[in-house]
Amino acid sequence: MREKAEIFKRRVEKFQRLLKENEIDGAVIRTLSTFIYFTGTKWLRPSLLIPAEGEPVVIVAKGEKELFMQRSWIENVKEFQKTEDLMAMVTMWIAKNGYSTIGMEFSIERDAYILFYELFKKLNPGVQIEDIRHLSMQLRMIKDDWELGNIRKAGKNAVKGMEVAMEEIKPGKSELEMAAEIYRELMLNGSEDPKVYVSATPRAHAEPFRDVRVEKGRFVTVVIGADYNHYYANLTRSFFIGEPNERAKNAIEAMEEVHKIALEKTLPGVTFSRVERDIAAVYREKGLQEYYITGYTHGVGLLIEEDPITTIVVPHRAMKAREGMALAMVHAPLMVPEGAVKKEDTVILGKKVENVTPFEASVFL
Amino acid sequence: MREKAEIFKRRVEKFQRLLKENEIDGAVIRTLSTFIYFTGTKWLRPSLLIPAEGEPVVIVAKGEKELFMQRSWIENVKEFQKTEDLMAMVTMWIAKNGYSTIGMEFSIERDAYILFYELFKKLNPGVQIEDIRHLSMQLRMIKDDWELGNIRKAGKNAVKGMEVAMEEIKPGKSELEMAAEIYRELMLNGSEDPKVYVSATPRAHAEPFRDVRVEKGRFVTVVIGADYNHYYANLTRSFFIGEPNERAKNAIEAMEEVHKIALEKTLPGVTFSRVERDIAAVYREKGLQEYYITGYTHGVGLLIEEDPITTIVVPHRAMKAREGMALAMVHAPLMVPEGAVKKEDTVILGKKVENVTPFEASVFL
């Protein structure tokens, strides 16, 4: 992504202004998604140091510098030979510059681990640590045109994955066998870190089991998170296998209605909890409220689930939808005994709502 | 894994004794690998509460209880409908039982996130938190026969994946295209959460890129982590594409020698740093010390990399190898400009050293 250097540079400058406004001397970025946001490339064990003023620094393992510099615009790249050297380099950067307040992201993702956090505190005893997750997310929540282009491509990829899913779902097949073919399809189309959940039993989020198989009289739910240039789009469909009973039919109808409400009503300026109330009303009306999980939408971008996360971060439910957001909805499944019923698309909020994962097919297999 | 109930129950009892010895009232287990260790099954968003005395409790999402109870021996299973309820249930468990010291694992894995940790501290202000990662790992580090059986099966699966890798590696192919076929093979053989790293450039750990392609005159390194019943085996090979130069030949020879030393000398009772010194000597002798990364071995089990982690946890280098350990070696690649050179197998330390990923093939493609 070197050719996009200007985009990434501007992001760092905006972020530095936020650091200054919040009286934070520098940020230690260890989460992959924010690392990509600023550097333009993924890397295993992300280590990016952004001072409130001055040049950002990236630390990579011995021998990796050349490729990293081909993929990122950042020029201040250091190599470490032992893990303990990496930690020492961070500590030295803080000490040498005399920083007293350091920002770190208290995130829900890979590398935001308690171990590193506690170790950092031990190595930098005088330094105050501030959670800056909201600062990076404040920028990341609103996508620019290049990001939206990536999300559209990811959406097309997700649709291809769902087409493979429909071919694969058959009584007797295991969740894992179906997932294997979907993963392959997504990767062959350029998805570097796809997430595929397949559930033939009622599970809210289902990492596939090798010994759970498709049975008649149940739903199979396929959740696809496809990425392109590290940006995700999510697409979920539930298929009923065989002849549905009344409760299954009722659940399908309710999910269709709720999906329609979500996509029509989640417009820039509208509070998420406002739409959530309308959704709850539909479930109540249909006598399904006991199967309902709160939190109908969340952002997508460099993470499959990012701010606004009305699903698990309660205060986000009071936020307003904004232009430039990319949102997955309906995220929360209806957990009836026949399975997890869910219809989820990824939409971009512009002047209009644009569905980037259009997929129409019968839910009856 | 209900049929193995006795194994899991005994583990919990042993762990409870450790909690008592360390004056910890109860443990809040949120990491997937330890959750599996005690419950016998994976679950998305693991939440397991183990009191120092009494019955363990598992909390799952609404509707998931039935399947969970089919897969685990644990009978005290509660459901939550909103994420905030989950947190509240943990807090109530602590308050109701009057616990003052709670154990949590400060781990390097999914779900051991700083966000949850900080939120926990806010919700449970009077409670003292102790890191108990070493307590669960103390048990997990030494594998029983059932675990070793799983690791052997995982090893067989890894070998199948490497056979597919050899068919796939061709000049012009992208890292991601090769990984797609390897992932599929591993999953179709029952691996539920495989990890495949393919690198056609020198990277220490390489998540595949869609736009990095195999070139002549370089190494392609394939790292496979295959799992069976959640237990991993690791297998890595580096293949040289085309005619190797002197440095590449020298690196291959050194890696062969170091691999042999590692497998022959890492015997029960031997300190890891002792073997590491012999390895360093080989690299020095061959003039390769500048390409060498410290940390030749780590445990494998419910994580692809777990204690003893001589790779990144410095104090573990002073530990001794013990019977019942499953270890991957040589983990650290030799990072020459032509690529990351690595030969890694998974071995079980019994009376003898048993290689569970035997794979012999020419390194020249």
XYZ file of C-alpha atoms in Angstrom:
730
model
C 0.000 0.000 0.000
C 2.967 2.318 -0.481
C 1.116 3.997 -3.364
C -1.492 5.168 -0.850
C 1.160 6.786 1.355
C -0.646 10.110 1.531
C -3.793 8.523 2.957
C -1.852 6.842 5.748
C 0.283 9.872 6.518
C -2.801 12.041 6.940
C -4.294 9.495 9.305
C -1.198 9.628 11.504
C -1.301 13.440 11.516
C -4.951 13.461 12.561
C -4.178 10.926 15.260
C -1.252 13.015 16.516
C -3.599 15.994 16.894
C -5.916 13.822 18.978
C -2.990 12.708 21.144
C -1.987 16.323 21.746
C -5.542 17.399 22.570
C -5.663 14.613 25.126
C -2.218 15.428 26.557
C -0.783 12.044 25.633
C 2.918 12.060 24.725
C 2.903 9.034 22.480
C 1.019 5.886 21.566
C 2.225 2.287 21.631
C 0.117 0.502 19.013
C 0.114 -3.285 19.413
C -3.238 -4.176 17.859
C -3.152 -5.446 14.315
C -6.127 -3.493 12.989
C -4.890 -0.067 14.097
C -1.377 -0.983 12.976
C -2.746 -1.627 9.474
C -4.792 1.574 9.629
C -1.652 3.664 10.054
C 1.080 1.646 8.290
C -0.957 0.217 5.400
C 0.117 -3.379 5.920
C -0.444 -6.245 8.286
C 2.502 -7.690 10.205
C 2.847 -10.410 12.744
C 3.447 -8.926 16.192
C 2.577 -5.332 15.299
C 4.706 -2.711 17.058
C 4.130 0.876 16.036
C 5.188 3.873 18.092
C 3.478 7.180 17.313
C 4.739 10.251 19.154
C 2.372 13.198 19.566
C 5.002 15.094 17.601
C 7.565 13.629 15.214
C 8.042 10.525 13.110
C 6.364 7.169 13.801
C 8.617 4.151 14.386
C 7.943 0.520 13.500
C 9.794 -2.420 15.051
C 10.011 -5.706 13.129
C 11.986 -8.920 13.539
C 15.510 -9.306 12.217
C 15.512 -9.658 8.425
C 11.966 -8.378 7.907
C 12.809 -4.707 7.360
C 13.231 -4.841 3.589
C 9.819 -6.339 2.856
C 8.145 -4.150 5.447
C 9.525 -1.029 3.813
C 8.264 -2.212 0.430
C 4.760 -2.504 1.845
C 4.547 0.555 4.085
C 5.281 4.251 3.749
C 6.942 4.371 7.175
C 10.689 4.936 6.925
C 11.775 4.707 10.514
C 11.941 0.910 10.824
C 14.022 -0.907 13.421
C 14.799 -4.597 13.767
C 15.014 -6.724 16.905
C 16.753 -10.054 17.299
C 15.280 -11.207 20.616
C 11.800 -10.591 22.010
C 13.250 -8.932 25.085
C 15.002 -6.446 22.769
C 11.625 -5.428 21.338
C 10.355 -4.557 24.807
C 13.605 -2.754 25.603
C 13.331 -0.674 22.426
C 9.854 0.509 23.404
C 11.045 1.395 26.902
C 14.041 3.277 25.501
C 11.847 5.242 23.092
C 9.724 6.379 26.028
C 12.668 7.181 28.308
C 14.805 8.912 25.673
C 11.941 11.218 24.741
C 10.975 11.803 28.359
C 7.347 10.781 27.831
C 5.209 10.587 30.960
C 1.824 9.625 29.501
C 1.510 6.804 26.982
C -1.593 5.726 25.099
C -2.487 2.071 24.560
C -5.630 0.532 23.122
C -7.707 -1.537 25.520
C -9.160 -3.539 22.686
C -10.960 -6.802 22.067
C -8.590 -8.206 19.537
C -5.424 -10.146 18.983
C -2.314 -8.701 20.614
C -4.280 -6.553 23.098
C -3.260 -9.083 25.708
C -3.184 -8.604 29.452
C 0.300 -10.165 29.609
C 1.901 -7.491 27.404
C 0.026 -4.792 29.312
C 1.231 -5.966 32.714
C 4.769 -6.422 31.418
C 4.710 -2.909 29.958
C 3.662 -1.505 33.340
C 6.496 -3.331 35.047
C 9.097 -2.090 32.547
C 7.835 1.512 32.586
C 6.963 2.126 36.238
C 6.760 5.941 36.141
C 4.646 6.090 33.008
C 0.924 6.753 33.097
C -1.123 4.619 30.686
C -4.267 5.951 29.038
C -6.757 3.929 27.044
C -6.819 5.437 23.546
C -8.988 2.881 21.812
C -11.712 5.515 21.386
C -9.250 7.873 19.668
C -8.181 5.461 16.953
C -11.760 4.238 16.600
C -13.061 7.798 16.294
C -11.023 8.026 13.086
C -11.606 4.469 11.900
C -15.378 4.553 12.347
C -15.895 6.867 9.363
C -14.520 5.319 6.171
C -12.983 7.179 3.222
C -13.609 6.273 -0.419
C -10.632 3.956 -0.674
C -11.786 2.043 2.394
C -15.343 1.808 1.069
C -13.997 0.459 -2.215
C -12.235 -2.311 -0.307
C -15.395 -3.102 1.657
C -17.373 -3.362 -1.601
C -14.815 -5.848 -2.962
C -14.929 -7.788 0.299
C -18.722 -7.874 -0.068
C -18.478 -9.416 -3.540
C -16.108 -12.014 -2.153
C -18.513 -12.823 0.704
C -21.305 -13.397 -1.808
C -19.116 -15.893 -3.706
C -18.480 -17.685 -0.433
C -22.227 -17.900 0.264
C -22.813 -19.398 -3.170
C -20.339 -22.154 -2.310
C -22.075 -22.590 1.050
C -25.401 -23.243 -0.660
C -23.832 -25.953 -2.815
C -22.218 -27.556 0.215
C -25.101 -27.709 2.684
C -26.504 -31.221 2.636
C -27.832 -33.538 5.345
C -24.962 -35.544 6.823
C -22.217 -33.044 6.030
C -20.232 -31.744 8.961
C -20.002 -28.056 9.794
C -16.248 -28.269 9.266
C -16.463 -29.891 5.822
C -18.709 -27.077 4.616
C -16.474 -24.436 6.170
C -13.380 -25.936 4.468
C -14.815 -25.290 1.008
C -16.020 -21.792 1.892
C -12.628 -20.825 3.346
C -10.878 -22.067 0.219
C -13.191 -20.069 -2.055
C -12.700 -16.868 -0.046
C -8.917 -17.237 0.000
C -8.672 -18.016 -3.689
C -10.568 -14.753 -4.247
C -8.006 -12.777 -2.261
C -9.355 -12.876 1.279
C -6.286 -13.160 3.529
C -7.985 -13.654 6.879
C -11.539 -14.828 6.328
C -13.796 -15.920 9.186
C -16.395 -18.565 8.526
C -18.890 -19.737 11.113
C -21.178 -22.611 10.242
C -23.727 -23.893 12.727
C -26.152 -26.744 12.338
C -27.365 -26.264 15.924
C -28.490 -23.124 17.794
C -25.259 -21.285 18.612
C -24.976 -17.511 18.565
C -21.534 -17.567 17.000
C -20.421 -20.932 15.827
C -16.923 -22.006 15.072
C -17.496 -25.181 13.087
C -17.297 -28.590 14.767
C -16.025 -31.622 12.872
C -18.619 -33.876 14.483
C -21.776 -31.753 14.231
C -23.679 -32.580 11.047
C -26.536 -31.120 9.051
C -29.877 -32.627 10.053
C -33.337 -32.264 8.593
C -35.743 -30.133 10.582
C -33.087 -27.611 11.633
C -31.463 -24.434 10.465
C -27.924 -24.240 9.131
C -26.505 -20.767 9.629
C -23.510 -19.563 7.668
C -21.691 -16.413 8.792
C -19.061 -15.149 6.375
C -16.528 -12.445 7.100
C -14.537 -11.834 3.923
C -11.716 -9.312 3.731
C -10.066 -7.408 0.919
C -6.988 -5.277 1.571
C -7.705 -6.096 5.253
C -11.236 -4.579 5.143
C -14.168 -6.810 5.983
C -17.737 -7.320 4.853
C -20.053 -9.682 6.712
C -22.821 -11.753 5.213
C -25.029 -14.248 7.059
C -27.868 -16.456 5.929
C -29.825 -19.185 7.685
C -31.172 -22.067 5.640
C -33.872 -24.427 6.828
C -33.332 -28.067 5.930
C -36.545 -29.939 5.151
C -40.116 -29.044 6.069
C -40.250 -26.171 8.608
C -42.604 -26.231 11.599
C -44.683 -23.209 12.625
C -42.061 -21.783 14.966
C -39.356 -21.973 12.285
C -41.641 -20.268 9.753
C -42.526 -17.593 12.255
C -38.834 -17.002 13.024
C -37.966 -16.689 9.324
C -40.759 -14.167 8.775
C -39.744 -12.158 11.813
C -36.077 -12.066 10.733
C -37.084 -10.916 7.229
C -39.155 -8.103 8.716
C -36.477 -7.069 11.193
C -33.802 -7.112 8.483
C -35.984 -4.797 6.368
C -36.552 -2.422 9.297
C -32.835 -2.344 10.116
C -31.779 -1.524 6.562
C -34.530 1.065 6.047
C -34.343 2.874 9.367
C -30.631 2.947 10.166
C -29.968 6.271 8.456
C -27.421 8.965 9.251
C -28.620 10.855 12.333
C -30.719 8.012 13.754
C -29.869 6.559 17.168
C -29.231 2.797 17.115
C -31.401 2.193 20.182
C -34.336 3.794 18.324
C -34.138 1.090 15.648
C -33.493 -1.583 18.270
C -36.836 -0.692 19.888
C -38.660 -1.220 16.589
C -36.933 -4.566 16.207
C -37.870 -5.636 19.729
C -41.475 -4.669 18.961
C -41.612 -7.042 15.979
C -40.309 -9.941 18.054
C -42.768 -9.156 20.830
C -45.655 -9.058 18.395
C -44.689 -12.459 17.019
C -44.194 -13.973 20.460
C -40.457 -14.470 19.899
C -39.024 -12.125 22.511
C -37.587 -14.972 24.587
C -35.311 -15.927 21.646
C -34.073 -12.415 21.045
C -30.505 -11.170 21.767
C -30.020 -7.385 21.998
C -27.601 -5.580 19.673
C -28.669 -5.614 16.029
C -25.705 -3.896 14.413
C -21.980 -3.197 14.558
C -19.376 -1.524 12.398
C -17.116 -3.427 10.009
C -13.770 -2.309 8.673
C -10.307 -3.499 9.622
C -12.047 -5.726 12.136
C -14.963 -8.006 11.449
C -16.667 -6.290 14.388
C -15.656 -2.756 15.368
C -17.148 0.500 16.596
C -20.012 1.169 16.817
C -20.454 -2.209 18.569
C -24.070 -2.088 19.776
C -23.813 -5.850 20.193
C -21.484 -5.886 23.179
C -20.570 -2.311 24.105
C -23.698 -1.029 25.808
C -22.974 2.740 25.555
C -22.654 2.413 21.770
C -26.387 1.707 21.588
C -26.979 5.386 22.345
C -24.785 6.511 19.428
C -26.129 7.874 16.163
C -25.532 6.333 12.736
C -23.329 8.569 10.593
C -22.515 8.956 6.940
C -19.407 7.007 6.007
C -20.085 4.188 8.433
C -20.028 0.591 7.203
C -22.415 -1.499 9.293
C -23.384 -5.154 9.489
C -27.026 -5.851 10.304
C -28.967 -7.803 11.599
C -26.168 -9.196 13.715
C -28.050 -10.775 16.631
C -29.608 -14.127 15.765
C -33.011 -15.330 16.851
C -32.120 -18.374 18.913
C -35.054 -20.752 18.421
C -34.629 -24.445 19.298
C -34.411 -25.264 15.569
C -31.297 -23.106 15.191
C -29.845 -19.612 15.068
C -31.913 -17.605 12.580
C -30.039 -14.670 11.140
C -30.032 -12.526 8.019
C -27.106 -10.135 7.977
C -25.806 -7.820 5.284
C -23.118 -5.193 5.224
C -24.307 -1.727 4.291
C -22.550 1.546 3.624
C -24.299 4.651 4.903
C -24.017 7.372 2.257
C -26.747 9.659 1.017
C -28.493 6.318 0.498
C -28.040 2.940 2.171
C -25.941 0.694 -0.073
C -26.042 -3.056 0.517
C -22.624 -4.446 -0.456
C -23.597 -8.101 0.131
C -26.819 -8.521 -1.876
C -27.668 -12.214 -1.871
C -31.139 -13.459 -2.672
C -31.908 -17.134 -2.382
C -34.559 -19.340 -0.900
C -34.018 -20.073 2.786
C -35.447 -23.550 2.261
C -32.996 -26.237 1.208
C -15.897 -35.139 25.098
C -18.541 -36.130 27.663
C -17.199 -39.685 27.583
C -13.917 -38.374 28.988
C -15.694 -36.700 31.933
C -13.404 -38.280 34.518
C -10.277 -36.799 32.899
C -11.711 -33.284 32.977
C -13.103 -33.586 36.488
C -9.722 -34.645 37.833
C -8.108 -31.661 36.153
C -10.518 -29.308 37.874
C -9.847 -30.976 41.236
C -6.079 -30.610 40.789
C -6.553 -26.992 39.794
C -8.728 -26.338 42.851
C -5.940 -27.668 45.071
C -3.545 -25.215 43.393
C -6.010 -22.358 43.971
C -6.269 -23.250 47.655
C -2.497 -23.534 48.071
C -2.188 -20.064 46.577
C -5.015 -18.624 48.700
C -7.143 -17.766 45.685
C -10.911 -18.009 46.223
C -11.896 -18.665 42.645
C -10.785 -18.420 39.043
C -12.480 -16.611 36.183
C -11.353 -18.478 33.056
C -11.852 -16.481 29.854
C -9.161 -17.978 27.635
C -10.283 -20.565 25.146
C -7.443 -23.035 25.634
C -7.840 -23.355 29.410
C -11.619 -23.407 28.999
C -11.242 -26.440 26.719
C -8.764 -28.023 29.141
C -11.354 -28.076 31.912
C -14.704 -28.342 30.096
C -13.652 -30.589 27.201
C -15.113 -28.401 24.455
C -14.440 -25.126 22.711
C -17.030 -22.360 22.905
C -17.179 -18.859 21.563
C -16.674 -16.361 24.390
C -15.513 -18.848 27.006
C -16.717 -18.116 30.532
C -15.859 -20.658 33.169
C -15.917 -19.978 36.896
C -13.970 -22.371 39.116
C -14.264 -21.888 42.872
C -11.448 -23.169 45.076
C -14.149 -25.326 46.605
C -17.418 -26.427 44.991
C -18.851 -26.843 41.517
C -17.580 -25.044 38.424
C -20.055 -22.865 36.502
C -20.181 -22.176 32.774
C -22.037 -19.231 31.233
C -23.204 -19.476 27.606
C -25.495 -17.403 25.387
C -29.242 -17.874 25.384
C -30.208 -21.072 23.570
C -26.751 -22.646 23.649
C -27.118 -24.595 26.887
C -28.456 -27.815 25.384
C -25.596 -28.331 22.945
C -23.032 -27.247 25.514
C -24.273 -29.858 27.972
C -24.060 -32.527 25.285
C -20.409 -31.670 24.750
C -19.201 -31.046 28.284
C -19.411 -32.837 31.612
C -20.168 -29.603 33.461
C -23.711 -29.519 34.769
C -23.945 -26.052 36.241
C -24.601 -24.109 33.025
C -26.245 -20.690 32.947
C -27.468 -18.653 29.982
C -27.252 -14.904 29.392
C -29.347 -12.837 27.002
C -27.305 -9.621 26.948
C -23.552 -9.207 27.203
C -23.938 -6.970 30.242
C -25.787 -9.839 31.952
C -22.744 -12.059 31.475
C -20.543 -9.554 33.300
C -23.195 -9.146 36.001
C -23.387 -12.913 36.518
C -19.638 -13.093 37.114
C -19.799 -10.193 39.567
C -22.719 -11.790 41.409
C -20.912 -15.123 41.673
C -17.990 -13.348 43.330
C -20.147 -11.210 45.634
C -22.559 -13.982 46.641
C -19.680 -16.249 47.641
C -17.797 -13.425 49.358
C -14.608 -14.016 47.372
C -11.845 -11.482 47.910
C -9.080 -12.877 45.673
C -9.818 -13.926 42.109
C -7.463 -15.595 39.669
C -7.303 -14.632 36.007
C -4.878 -15.714 33.323
C -2.624 -13.016 31.922
C -2.229 -14.853 28.671
C -1.143 -14.256 25.100
C -4.258 -15.525 23.453
C -7.719 -14.697 22.262
C -10.085 -13.418 24.947
C -7.265 -12.442 27.355
C -7.993 -8.868 26.383
C -7.111 -5.734 28.312
C -10.638 -4.384 27.812
C -12.287 -7.260 29.700
C -9.637 -7.035 32.400
C -10.133 -3.324 32.986
C -13.926 -3.733 32.924
C -13.648 -6.561 35.429
C -11.624 -4.362 37.761
C -14.219 -1.599 37.509
C -17.119 -3.962 38.241
C -15.341 -5.693 41.130
C -13.540 -2.861 42.907
C -12.795 -4.624 46.214
C -11.479 -7.775 44.609
C -7.799 -8.571 44.326
C -6.737 -10.094 41.008
C -3.921 -12.625 40.768
C -2.320 -13.894 37.596
C -2.873 -17.672 37.544
C -1.601 -18.423 34.071
C 1.307 -20.356 35.582
C -1.091 -22.523 37.598
C -3.144 -23.721 34.654
C 0.019 -24.072 32.557
C 1.728 -26.087 35.288
C -0.967 -28.716 34.734
C -1.234 -28.326 30.975
C 2.494 -28.543 30.308
C 2.622 -32.282 31.061
C 0.306 -34.225 28.781
C -1.600 -37.408 29.626
C -2.021 -40.356 27.249
C -5.288 -39.099 25.795
C -3.718 -35.738 25.018
C -0.670 -37.357 23.448
C -2.968 -39.468 21.280
C -4.608 -36.303 19.992
C -1.234 -34.705 19.304
C -0.164 -37.786 17.324
C -3.319 -37.526 15.197
C -2.724 -33.809 14.721
C 0.804 -34.659 13.592
C -0.513 -37.045 10.924
C -2.836 -34.318 9.719
C 0.025 -31.801 9.561
C 2.012 -34.210 7.386
C -0.934 -34.455 4.965
C -1.015 -30.685 4.801
C 2.707 -30.555 3.992
C 2.207 -33.042 1.161
C -0.375 -30.697 -0.345
C 2.024 -27.787 0.175
C 4.699 -29.552 -1.884
C 2.259 -30.010 -4.750
C 1.198 -26.373 -4.592
C 4.537 -24.568 -4.448
C 5.321 -23.292 -7.935
C 6.909 -20.096 -9.221
C 4.215 -17.458 -9.737
C 1.772 -18.836 -7.169
C 0.776 -16.486 -4.370
C 1.323 -17.325 -0.718
C -2.434 -17.131 -0.206
C -3.323 -19.513 -3.052
C -1.013 -22.142 -1.588
C -2.385 -21.577 1.908
C -5.981 -21.952 0.666
C -5.347 -25.529 -0.475
C -3.442 -26.455 2.669
C -6.194 -25.070 4.921
C -8.827 -27.025 3.020
C -6.844 -30.267 3.335
C -6.338 -29.809 7.073
C -10.010 -29.029 7.689
C -11.259 -31.935 5.595
C -9.075 -34.136 7.809
C -10.733 -32.840 10.974
C -8.602 -29.868 11.952
C -11.041 -27.276 13.317
C -8.691 -24.352 13.788
C -5.595 -24.863 11.661
C -2.925 -22.205 11.296
C -0.983 -22.044 8.069
C 1.843 -19.607 7.438
C 3.400 -19.475 4.002
C 6.232 -17.106 3.226
C 8.041 -16.574 -0.045
C 10.141 -13.792 1.516
C 12.133 -13.687 4.762
C 9.521 -13.244 7.477
C 9.826 -14.873 10.886
C 6.132 -15.728 11.056
C 4.242 -15.123 7.891
C 0.554 -14.794 7.469
C 0.147 -15.271 3.732
C -0.163 -12.266 1.425
C -2.300 -12.428 -1.710
C 0.248 -10.413 -3.694
C 3.527 -12.060 -2.672
C 4.455 -14.799 -5.114
C 6.942 -17.657 -5.306
C 10.153 -16.621 -7.061
C 13.160 -18.599 -8.151
C 16.264 -18.137 -6.055
C 14.375 -17.898 -2.772
C 13.012 -20.072 -0.015
C 9.331 -20.784 0.487
C 8.621 -21.646 4.106
C 5.465 -23.457 5.124
C 4.467 -23.552 8.798
C 1.556 -25.838 9.599
C -0.293 -25.975 12.899
C -2.846 -28.767 12.661
C -5.221 -29.591 15.493
C -7.165 -32.672 16.500
C -9.635 -32.558 19.380
C -8.183 -29.032 19.921
C -4.610 -30.329 20.375
C -1.935 -29.066 18.022
C 1.128 -30.389 16.275
C 3.446 -28.074 14.344
C 5.420 -28.934 11.238
C 7.596 -26.545 9.225
C 9.701 -27.019 6.144
C 11.586 -24.568 3.934
C 11.930 -25.330 0.250
C 14.448 -23.676 -2.024
C 13.157 -22.795 -5.475
C 15.748 -23.145 -8.219
C 19.529 -23.260 -7.926
C 20.726 -22.315 -4.415
C 23.680 -19.985 -3.845
C 26.391 -20.715 -1.260
C 24.670 -18.853 1.557
C 21.400 -20.730 0.970
C 23.239 -24.073 0.945
C 25.096 -23.154 4.092
C 21.825 -22.170 5.819
C 20.146 -25.443 4.838
C 23.084 -27.460 6.194
C 23.148 -25.480 9.413
C 19.401 -25.926 9.941
C 19.705 -29.682 9.345
C 22.464 -29.899 11.916
C 20.657 -27.752 14.457
C 17.440 -29.737 13.997
C 19.357 -32.938 14.701
C 20.975 -31.452 17.820
C 17.630 -30.192 19.110
C 15.892 -33.550 18.706
C 18.787 -35.534 20.134
C 19.684 -33.355 23.084
C 16.326 -32.112 24.368
C 15.806 -34.974 26.799
C 13.971 -35.072 30.118
C 16.134 -33.313 32.713
C 18.054 -31.143 30.236
C 17.831 -27.345 30.504
C 16.649 -25.659 27.283
C 19.366 -23.010 27.432
C 21.966 -25.813 27.423
C 20.734 -26.980 24.019
C 20.343 -23.387 22.838
C 24.064 -22.856 23.469
C 24.928 -25.828 21.255
C 22.687 -24.454 18.537
C 24.265 -21.008 18.741
C 27.688 -22.640 18.431
C 26.724 -24.288 15.119
C 25.528 -20.987 13.692
C 28.694 -19.243 14.888
C 30.869 -21.901 13.325
C 29.095 -21.486 10.015
C 29.215 -17.693 10.140
C 25.431 -17.413 10.381
C 25.041 -15.875 13.835
C 23.725 -12.590 12.463
C 20.678 -14.427 11.000
C 19.871 -16.306 14.176
C 16.833 -15.651 16.416
C 17.003 -17.018 19.984
C 14.393 -19.480 21.239
C 14.544 -22.884 19.551
C 11.585 -24.617 21.144
C 8.152 -24.218 22.712
C 5.393 -26.466 23.970
C 2.375 -27.411 21.895
C -0.983 -28.560 23.164
C -4.258 -26.682 23.308
C -2.310 -23.748 21.896
C -0.041 -23.821 18.910
C 2.574 -22.236 21.184
C 2.374 -22.742 24.933
C 4.589 -23.283 27.965
C 7.499 -23.807 27.956
C 7.813 -20.854 25.538
C 11.578 -20.394 25.257
C 10.877 -18.336 22.141
C 9.341 -15.309 23.843
C 9.243 -15.908 27.604
C 12.848 -15.437 28.652
C 12.673 -17.188 32.069
C 11.413 -20.360 30.373
C 14.835 -20.783 28.773
C 16.129 -21.803 32.183
C 13.504 -24.534 32.563
C 14.211 -28.236 32.174
C 12.598 -30.510 29.596
C 10.316 -33.049 31.279
C 8.719 -36.348 30.372
C 5.202 -35.846 29.021
C 6.004 -32.574 27.298
C 5.119 -32.102 23.641
C 7.577 -29.705 22.043
C 7.997 -28.093 18.654
C 11.572 -27.617 17.472
C 13.447 -25.912 15.775
C 11.058 -23.009 16.038
C 13.318 -20.017 15.351
C 14.083 -19.564 11.661
C 17.423 -18.598 10.202
C 16.601 -15.295 8.516
C 18.934 -15.165 5.527
C 18.174 -12.708 2.687
C 16.943 -15.635 0.551
C 14.180 -16.415 3.065
C 13.309 -17.830 6.475
C 14.990 -21.231 6.764
C 13.324 -23.505 9.246
C 12.876 -27.203 9.939
C 10.442 -27.839 12.743
C 8.888 -31.021 14.044
C 6.698 -31.819 17.001
C 8.148 -34.342 19.421
C 6.808 -36.089 22.486
C 9.274 -36.573 25.324
C 8.764 -40.032 26.780
C 11.420 -42.554 27.655
C 12.467 -41.834 24.069
C 11.931 -38.820 21.832
C 9.036 -39.510 19.465
C 8.707 -37.378 16.336
C 4.972 -37.106 15.552
C 5.482 -35.161 12.296
C 8.023 -37.253 10.376
C 8.291 -35.761 6.898
C 11.211 -36.460 4.643
C 11.457 -34.720 1.300
C 14.009 -32.844 -0.725
C 14.268 -29.181 0.210
C 14.980 -28.354 -3.430
C 11.953 -27.732 -5.624
